[in-house]
mmCIF file of C-alpha atoms in Angstrom:
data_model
loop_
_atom_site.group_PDB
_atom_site.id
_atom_site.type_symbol
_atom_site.label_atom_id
_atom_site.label_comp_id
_atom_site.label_asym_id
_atom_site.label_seq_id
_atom_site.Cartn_x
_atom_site.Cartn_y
_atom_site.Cartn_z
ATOM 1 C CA UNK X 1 24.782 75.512 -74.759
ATOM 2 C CA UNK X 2 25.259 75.401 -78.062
ATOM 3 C CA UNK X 3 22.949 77.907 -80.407
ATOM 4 C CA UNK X 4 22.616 79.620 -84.200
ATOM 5 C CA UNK X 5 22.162 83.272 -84.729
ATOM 6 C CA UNK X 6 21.314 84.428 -88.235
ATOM 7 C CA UNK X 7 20.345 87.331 -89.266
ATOM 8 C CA UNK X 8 16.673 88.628 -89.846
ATOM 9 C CA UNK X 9 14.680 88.929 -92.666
ATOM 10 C CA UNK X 10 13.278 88.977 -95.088
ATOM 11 C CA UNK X 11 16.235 89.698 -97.156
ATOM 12 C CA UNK X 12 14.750 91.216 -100.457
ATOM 13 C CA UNK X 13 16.775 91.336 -103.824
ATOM 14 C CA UNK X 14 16.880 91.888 -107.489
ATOM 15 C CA UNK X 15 17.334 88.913 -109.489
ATOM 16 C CA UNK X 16 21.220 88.885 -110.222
ATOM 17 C CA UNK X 17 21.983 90.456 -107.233
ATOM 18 C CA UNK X 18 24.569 89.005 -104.675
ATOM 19 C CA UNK X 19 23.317 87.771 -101.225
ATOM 20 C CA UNK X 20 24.856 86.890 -98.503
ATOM 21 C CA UNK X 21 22.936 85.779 -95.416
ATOM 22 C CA UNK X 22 25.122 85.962 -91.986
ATOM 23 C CA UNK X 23 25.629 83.028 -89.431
ATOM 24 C CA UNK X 24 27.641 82.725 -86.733
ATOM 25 C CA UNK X 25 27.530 79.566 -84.256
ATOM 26 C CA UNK X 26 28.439 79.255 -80.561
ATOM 27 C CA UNK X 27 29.739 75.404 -80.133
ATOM 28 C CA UNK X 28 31.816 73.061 -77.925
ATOM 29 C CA UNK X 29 34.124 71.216 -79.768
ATOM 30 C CA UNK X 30 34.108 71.081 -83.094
ATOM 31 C CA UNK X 31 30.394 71.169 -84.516
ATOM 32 C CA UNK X 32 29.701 70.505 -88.537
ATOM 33 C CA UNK X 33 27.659 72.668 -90.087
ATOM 34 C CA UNK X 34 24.908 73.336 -92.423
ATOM 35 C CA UNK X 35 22.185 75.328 -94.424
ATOM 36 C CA UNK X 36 19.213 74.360 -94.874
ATOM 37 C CA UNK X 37 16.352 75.353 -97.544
ATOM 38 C CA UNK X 38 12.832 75.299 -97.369
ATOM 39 C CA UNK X 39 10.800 76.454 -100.788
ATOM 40 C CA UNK X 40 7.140 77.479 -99.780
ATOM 41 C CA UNK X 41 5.301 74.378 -99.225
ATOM 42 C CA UNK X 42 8.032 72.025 -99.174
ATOM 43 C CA UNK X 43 10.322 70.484 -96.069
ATOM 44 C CA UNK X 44 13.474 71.730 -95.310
ATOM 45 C CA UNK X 45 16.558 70.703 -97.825
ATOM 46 C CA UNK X 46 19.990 70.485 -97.646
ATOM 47 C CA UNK X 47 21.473 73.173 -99.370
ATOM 48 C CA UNK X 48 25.262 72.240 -98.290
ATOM 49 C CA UNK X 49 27.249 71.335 -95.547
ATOM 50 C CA UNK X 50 30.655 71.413 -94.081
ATOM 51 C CA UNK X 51 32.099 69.440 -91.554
ATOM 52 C CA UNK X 52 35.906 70.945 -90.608
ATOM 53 C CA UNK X 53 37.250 74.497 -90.626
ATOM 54 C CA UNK X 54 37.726 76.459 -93.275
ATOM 55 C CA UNK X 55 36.081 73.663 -95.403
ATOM 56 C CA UNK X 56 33.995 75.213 -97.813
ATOM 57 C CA UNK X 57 30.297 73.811 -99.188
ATOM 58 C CA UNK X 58 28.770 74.558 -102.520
ATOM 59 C CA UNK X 59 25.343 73.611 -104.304
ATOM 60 C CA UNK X 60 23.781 75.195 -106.934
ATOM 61 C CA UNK X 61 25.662 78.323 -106.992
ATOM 62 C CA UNK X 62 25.423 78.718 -103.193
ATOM 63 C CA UNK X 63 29.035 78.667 -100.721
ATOM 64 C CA UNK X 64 29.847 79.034 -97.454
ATOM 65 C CA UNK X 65 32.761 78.468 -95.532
ATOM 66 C CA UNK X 66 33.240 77.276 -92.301
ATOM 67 C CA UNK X 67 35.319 80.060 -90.370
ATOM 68 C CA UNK X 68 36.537 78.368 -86.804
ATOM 69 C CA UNK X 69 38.273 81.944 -85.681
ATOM 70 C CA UNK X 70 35.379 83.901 -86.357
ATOM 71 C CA UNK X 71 32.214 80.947 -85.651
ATOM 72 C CA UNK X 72 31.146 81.733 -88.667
ATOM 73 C CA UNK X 73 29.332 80.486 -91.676
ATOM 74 C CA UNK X 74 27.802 82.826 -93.990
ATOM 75 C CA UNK X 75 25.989 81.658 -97.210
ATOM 76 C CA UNK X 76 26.674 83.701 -100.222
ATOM 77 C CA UNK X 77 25.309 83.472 -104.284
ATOM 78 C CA UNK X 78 26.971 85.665 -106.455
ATOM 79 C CA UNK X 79 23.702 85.961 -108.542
ATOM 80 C CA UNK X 80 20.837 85.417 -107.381
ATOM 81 C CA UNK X 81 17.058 83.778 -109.199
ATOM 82 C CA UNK X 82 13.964 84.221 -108.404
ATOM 83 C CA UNK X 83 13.182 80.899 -107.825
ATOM 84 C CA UNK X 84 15.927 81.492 -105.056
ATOM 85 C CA UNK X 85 13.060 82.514 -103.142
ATOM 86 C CA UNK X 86 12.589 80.427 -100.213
ATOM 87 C CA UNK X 87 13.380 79.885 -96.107
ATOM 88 C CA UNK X 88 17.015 80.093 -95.406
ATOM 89 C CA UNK X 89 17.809 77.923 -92.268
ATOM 90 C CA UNK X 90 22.004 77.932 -91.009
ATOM 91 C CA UNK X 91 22.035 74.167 -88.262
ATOM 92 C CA UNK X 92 24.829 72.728 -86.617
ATOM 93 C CA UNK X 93 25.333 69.119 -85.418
ATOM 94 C CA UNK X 94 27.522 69.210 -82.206
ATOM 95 C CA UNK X 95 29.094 66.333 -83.783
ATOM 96 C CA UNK X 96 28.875 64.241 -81.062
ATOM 97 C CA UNK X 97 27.731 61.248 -83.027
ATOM 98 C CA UNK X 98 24.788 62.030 -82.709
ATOM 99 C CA UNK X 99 22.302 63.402 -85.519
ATOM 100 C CA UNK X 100 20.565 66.230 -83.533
ATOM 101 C CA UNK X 101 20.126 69.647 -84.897
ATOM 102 C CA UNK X 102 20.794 73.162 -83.326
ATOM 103 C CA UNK X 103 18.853 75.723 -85.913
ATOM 104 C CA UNK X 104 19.075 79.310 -86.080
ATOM 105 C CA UNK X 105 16.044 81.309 -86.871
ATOM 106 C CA UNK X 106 16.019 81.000 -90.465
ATOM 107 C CA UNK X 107 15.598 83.798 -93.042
ATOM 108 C CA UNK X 108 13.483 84.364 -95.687
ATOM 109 C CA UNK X 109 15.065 85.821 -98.794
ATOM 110 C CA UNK X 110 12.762 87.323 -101.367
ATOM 111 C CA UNK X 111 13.768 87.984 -104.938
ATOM 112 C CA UNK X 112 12.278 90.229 -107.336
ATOM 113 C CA UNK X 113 12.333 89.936 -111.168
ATOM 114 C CA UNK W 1 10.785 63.382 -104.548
ATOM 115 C CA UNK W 2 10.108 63.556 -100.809
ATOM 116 C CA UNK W 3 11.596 60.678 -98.396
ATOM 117 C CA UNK W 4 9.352 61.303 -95.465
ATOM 118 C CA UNK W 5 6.178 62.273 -95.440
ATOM 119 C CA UNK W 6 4.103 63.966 -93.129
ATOM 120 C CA UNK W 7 -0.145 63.633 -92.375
ATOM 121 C CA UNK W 8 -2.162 65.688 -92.234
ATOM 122 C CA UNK W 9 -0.344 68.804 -93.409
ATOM 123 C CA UNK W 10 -2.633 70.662 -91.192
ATOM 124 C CA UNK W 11 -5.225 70.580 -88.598
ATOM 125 C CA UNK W 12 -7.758 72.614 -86.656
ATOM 126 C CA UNK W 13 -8.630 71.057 -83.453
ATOM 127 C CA UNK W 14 -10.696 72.097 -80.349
ATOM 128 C CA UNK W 15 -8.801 72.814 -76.980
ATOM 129 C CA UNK W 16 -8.876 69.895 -74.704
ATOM 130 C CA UNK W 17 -9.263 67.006 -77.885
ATOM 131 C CA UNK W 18 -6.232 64.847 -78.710
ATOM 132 C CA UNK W 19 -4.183 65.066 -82.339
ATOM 133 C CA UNK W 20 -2.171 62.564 -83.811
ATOM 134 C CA UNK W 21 0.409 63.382 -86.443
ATOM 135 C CA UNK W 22 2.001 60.793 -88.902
ATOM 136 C CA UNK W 23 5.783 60.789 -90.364
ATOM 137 C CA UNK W 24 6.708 57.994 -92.758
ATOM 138 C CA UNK W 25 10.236 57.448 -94.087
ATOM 139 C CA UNK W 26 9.506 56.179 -97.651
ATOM 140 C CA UNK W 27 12.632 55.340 -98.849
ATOM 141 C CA UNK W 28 14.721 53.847 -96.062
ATOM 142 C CA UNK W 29 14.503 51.886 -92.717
ATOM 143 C CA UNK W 30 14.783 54.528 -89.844
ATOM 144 C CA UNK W 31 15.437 53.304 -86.832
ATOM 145 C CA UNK W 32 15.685 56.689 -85.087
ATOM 146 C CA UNK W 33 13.255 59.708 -86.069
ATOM 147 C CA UNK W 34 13.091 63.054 -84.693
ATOM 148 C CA UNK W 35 10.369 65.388 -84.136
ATOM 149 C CA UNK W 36 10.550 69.614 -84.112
ATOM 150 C CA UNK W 37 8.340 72.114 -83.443
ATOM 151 C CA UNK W 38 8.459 75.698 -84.906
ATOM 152 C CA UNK W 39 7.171 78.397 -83.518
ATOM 153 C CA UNK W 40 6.425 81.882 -85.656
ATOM 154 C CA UNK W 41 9.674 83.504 -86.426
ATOM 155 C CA UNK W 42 11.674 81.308 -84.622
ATOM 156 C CA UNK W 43 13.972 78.543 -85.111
ATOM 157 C CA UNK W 44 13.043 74.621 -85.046
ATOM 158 C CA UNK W 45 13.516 73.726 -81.984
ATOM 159 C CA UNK W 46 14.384 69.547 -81.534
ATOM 160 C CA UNK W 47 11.003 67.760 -78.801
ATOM 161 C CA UNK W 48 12.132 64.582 -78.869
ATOM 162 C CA UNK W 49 13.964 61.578 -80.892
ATOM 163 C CA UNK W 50 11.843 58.498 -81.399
ATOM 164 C CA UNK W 51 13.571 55.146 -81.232
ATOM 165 C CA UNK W 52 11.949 52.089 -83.323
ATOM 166 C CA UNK W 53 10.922 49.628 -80.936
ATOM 167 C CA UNK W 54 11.776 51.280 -76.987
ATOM 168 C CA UNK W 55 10.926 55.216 -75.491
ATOM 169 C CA UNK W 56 11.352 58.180 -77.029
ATOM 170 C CA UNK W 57 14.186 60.659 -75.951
ATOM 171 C CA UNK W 58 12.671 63.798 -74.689
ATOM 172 C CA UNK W 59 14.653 67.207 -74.836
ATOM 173 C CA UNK W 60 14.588 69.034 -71.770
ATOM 174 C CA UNK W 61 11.681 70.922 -70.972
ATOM 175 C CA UNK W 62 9.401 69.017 -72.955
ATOM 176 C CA UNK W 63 6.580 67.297 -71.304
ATOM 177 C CA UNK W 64 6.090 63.295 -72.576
ATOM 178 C CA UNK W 65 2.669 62.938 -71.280
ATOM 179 C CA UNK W 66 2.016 66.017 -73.174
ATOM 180 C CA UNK W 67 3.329 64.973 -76.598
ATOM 181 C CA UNK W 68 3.222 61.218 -77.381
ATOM 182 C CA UNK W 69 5.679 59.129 -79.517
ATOM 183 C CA UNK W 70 5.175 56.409 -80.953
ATOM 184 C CA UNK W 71 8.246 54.684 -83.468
ATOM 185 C CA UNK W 72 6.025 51.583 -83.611
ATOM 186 C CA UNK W 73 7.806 50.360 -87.331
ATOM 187 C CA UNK W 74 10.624 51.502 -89.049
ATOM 188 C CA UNK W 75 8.720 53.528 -91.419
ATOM 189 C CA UNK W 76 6.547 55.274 -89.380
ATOM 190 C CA UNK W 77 6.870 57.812 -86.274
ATOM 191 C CA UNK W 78 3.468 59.068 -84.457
ATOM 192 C CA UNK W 79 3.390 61.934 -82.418
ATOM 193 C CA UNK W 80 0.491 62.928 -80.446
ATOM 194 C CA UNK W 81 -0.786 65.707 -78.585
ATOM 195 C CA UNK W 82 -2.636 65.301 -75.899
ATOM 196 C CA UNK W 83 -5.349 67.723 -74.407
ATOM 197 C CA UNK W 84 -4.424 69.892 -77.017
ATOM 198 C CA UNK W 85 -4.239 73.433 -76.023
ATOM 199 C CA UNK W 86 -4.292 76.914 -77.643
ATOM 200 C CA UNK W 87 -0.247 77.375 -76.798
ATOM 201 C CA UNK W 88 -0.014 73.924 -78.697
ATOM 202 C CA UNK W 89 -0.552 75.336 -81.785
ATOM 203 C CA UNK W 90 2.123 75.392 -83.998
ATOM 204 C CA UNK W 91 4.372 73.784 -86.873
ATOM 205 C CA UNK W 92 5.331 70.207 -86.504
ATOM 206 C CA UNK W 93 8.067 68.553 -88.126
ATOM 207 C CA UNK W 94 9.609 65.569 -88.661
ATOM 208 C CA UNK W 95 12.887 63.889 -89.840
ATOM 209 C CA UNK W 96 14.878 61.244 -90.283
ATOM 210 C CA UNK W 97 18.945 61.152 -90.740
ATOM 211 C CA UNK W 98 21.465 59.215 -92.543
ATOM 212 C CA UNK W 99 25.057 60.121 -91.584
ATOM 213 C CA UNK W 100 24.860 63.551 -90.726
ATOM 214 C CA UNK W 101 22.054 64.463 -93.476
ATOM 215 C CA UNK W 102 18.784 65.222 -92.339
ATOM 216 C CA UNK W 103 15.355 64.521 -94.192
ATOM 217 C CA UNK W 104 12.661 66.490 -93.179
ATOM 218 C CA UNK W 105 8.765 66.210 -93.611
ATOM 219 C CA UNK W 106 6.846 68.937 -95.119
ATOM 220 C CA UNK W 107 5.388 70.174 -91.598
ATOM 221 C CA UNK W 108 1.948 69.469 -89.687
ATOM 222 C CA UNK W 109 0.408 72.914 -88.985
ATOM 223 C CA UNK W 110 -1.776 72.709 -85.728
ATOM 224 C CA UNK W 111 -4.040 75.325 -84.523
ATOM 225 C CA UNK W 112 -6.038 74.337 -81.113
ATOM 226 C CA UNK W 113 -9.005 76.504 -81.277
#
């Protein structure tokens, strides 16, 4: 079936460092994908999404590219804040037409002043 | 702000009582809700989409007698757990989508003493 992996956490930084969190997918057909923020006490976000390969999605100084040879979508900041600080959570949709969610196991990413 | 909200944000229950959980869309007319559960360290996993108006759509391995859901309006989705048990504890979310776009709740915490 389909499924998420990501890696573990928590990924702990100094502010202004670059991050990159890993995700690769494993998907029938041709699945859009997304990542997915949670800040503490808050519900998950969209952070961005892309929908065909090699598109790429971007928000708030966060990309990641959608890489069909390698099931891959990695999320990468080239600087990061402390109020990056927060749940990190890579989904696909099997694009099916349907709106359900496959999540991987998120990843918390910690950064430091 | 938030677009669905979630009540209560947690709850302490003893094992063998009954727990209802609230999700309201407050911004749109949701016809189709979905509800997740998150274990410690682990990914959301999808229980079940609630339709407005007919049965819930249960994911495999989830038991409907077990966990309840109601989609009585198209604001609000109820889920309830039945007999409530200590392996019931857990995070509970909800959603709603439009197009591909999720909107989550904040979470129910539920710990079944």
């Amino acid at each position: 079936g389909d499924s998420v992996t990501q890696m573990e956490g928590p990924v702990t930084l100094s502010e202004e460092a670059f991050l990159t969190i890993n995700c690769t997918y494993t998907a029938t057909g041709y699945p859009s994908l997304f990542w997915y923020v949670q800040y503490p006490g808050e519900g998950l976000q969209l952070l961005l999404k892309a929908t065909k390969a090699d598109d790429k999605g971007s928000n708030k100084g966060f990309e990641a590219t959608y890489r069909k040879e390698t099931t891959s979508f990695h999320l990468e900041k080239g600087s990061v804040q402390v109020s990056d600080s927060a749940v990190y959570f890579c989904a696909l949709s099997p694009n099916t037409g349907f709106q359900k969610l496959v999540f991987g196991t998120g990843t918390r990413l910690l950064v430091s002043p | 702000g938030a677009v669905v909200s979630q009540h209560p944000s947690w709850v302490i229950c003893k094992s063998g009582t009954s727990v209802k959980i609230e999700c309201r869309s407050l911004d749109f007319q949701a016809t189709t809700m979905f509800w997740y559960r998150q274990f410690p360290k682990q990914s959301l996993m999808l229980m079940a989409t609630s339709n407005e108006g007919s049965k819930a759509t249960y994911e495999q391995g989830v038991e409907k007698d077990k966990f309840l859901i109601n989609h009585a309006s198209l604001t609000l989705s109820t889920l309830t757990v039945t007999s409530a048990h200590p392996e019931d504890s857990s995070f509970y979310i909800c959603s709603r989508g439009t197009g591909e776009t999720q909107y989550f709740g904040p979470g129910t915490r539920l710990l079944v003493l």
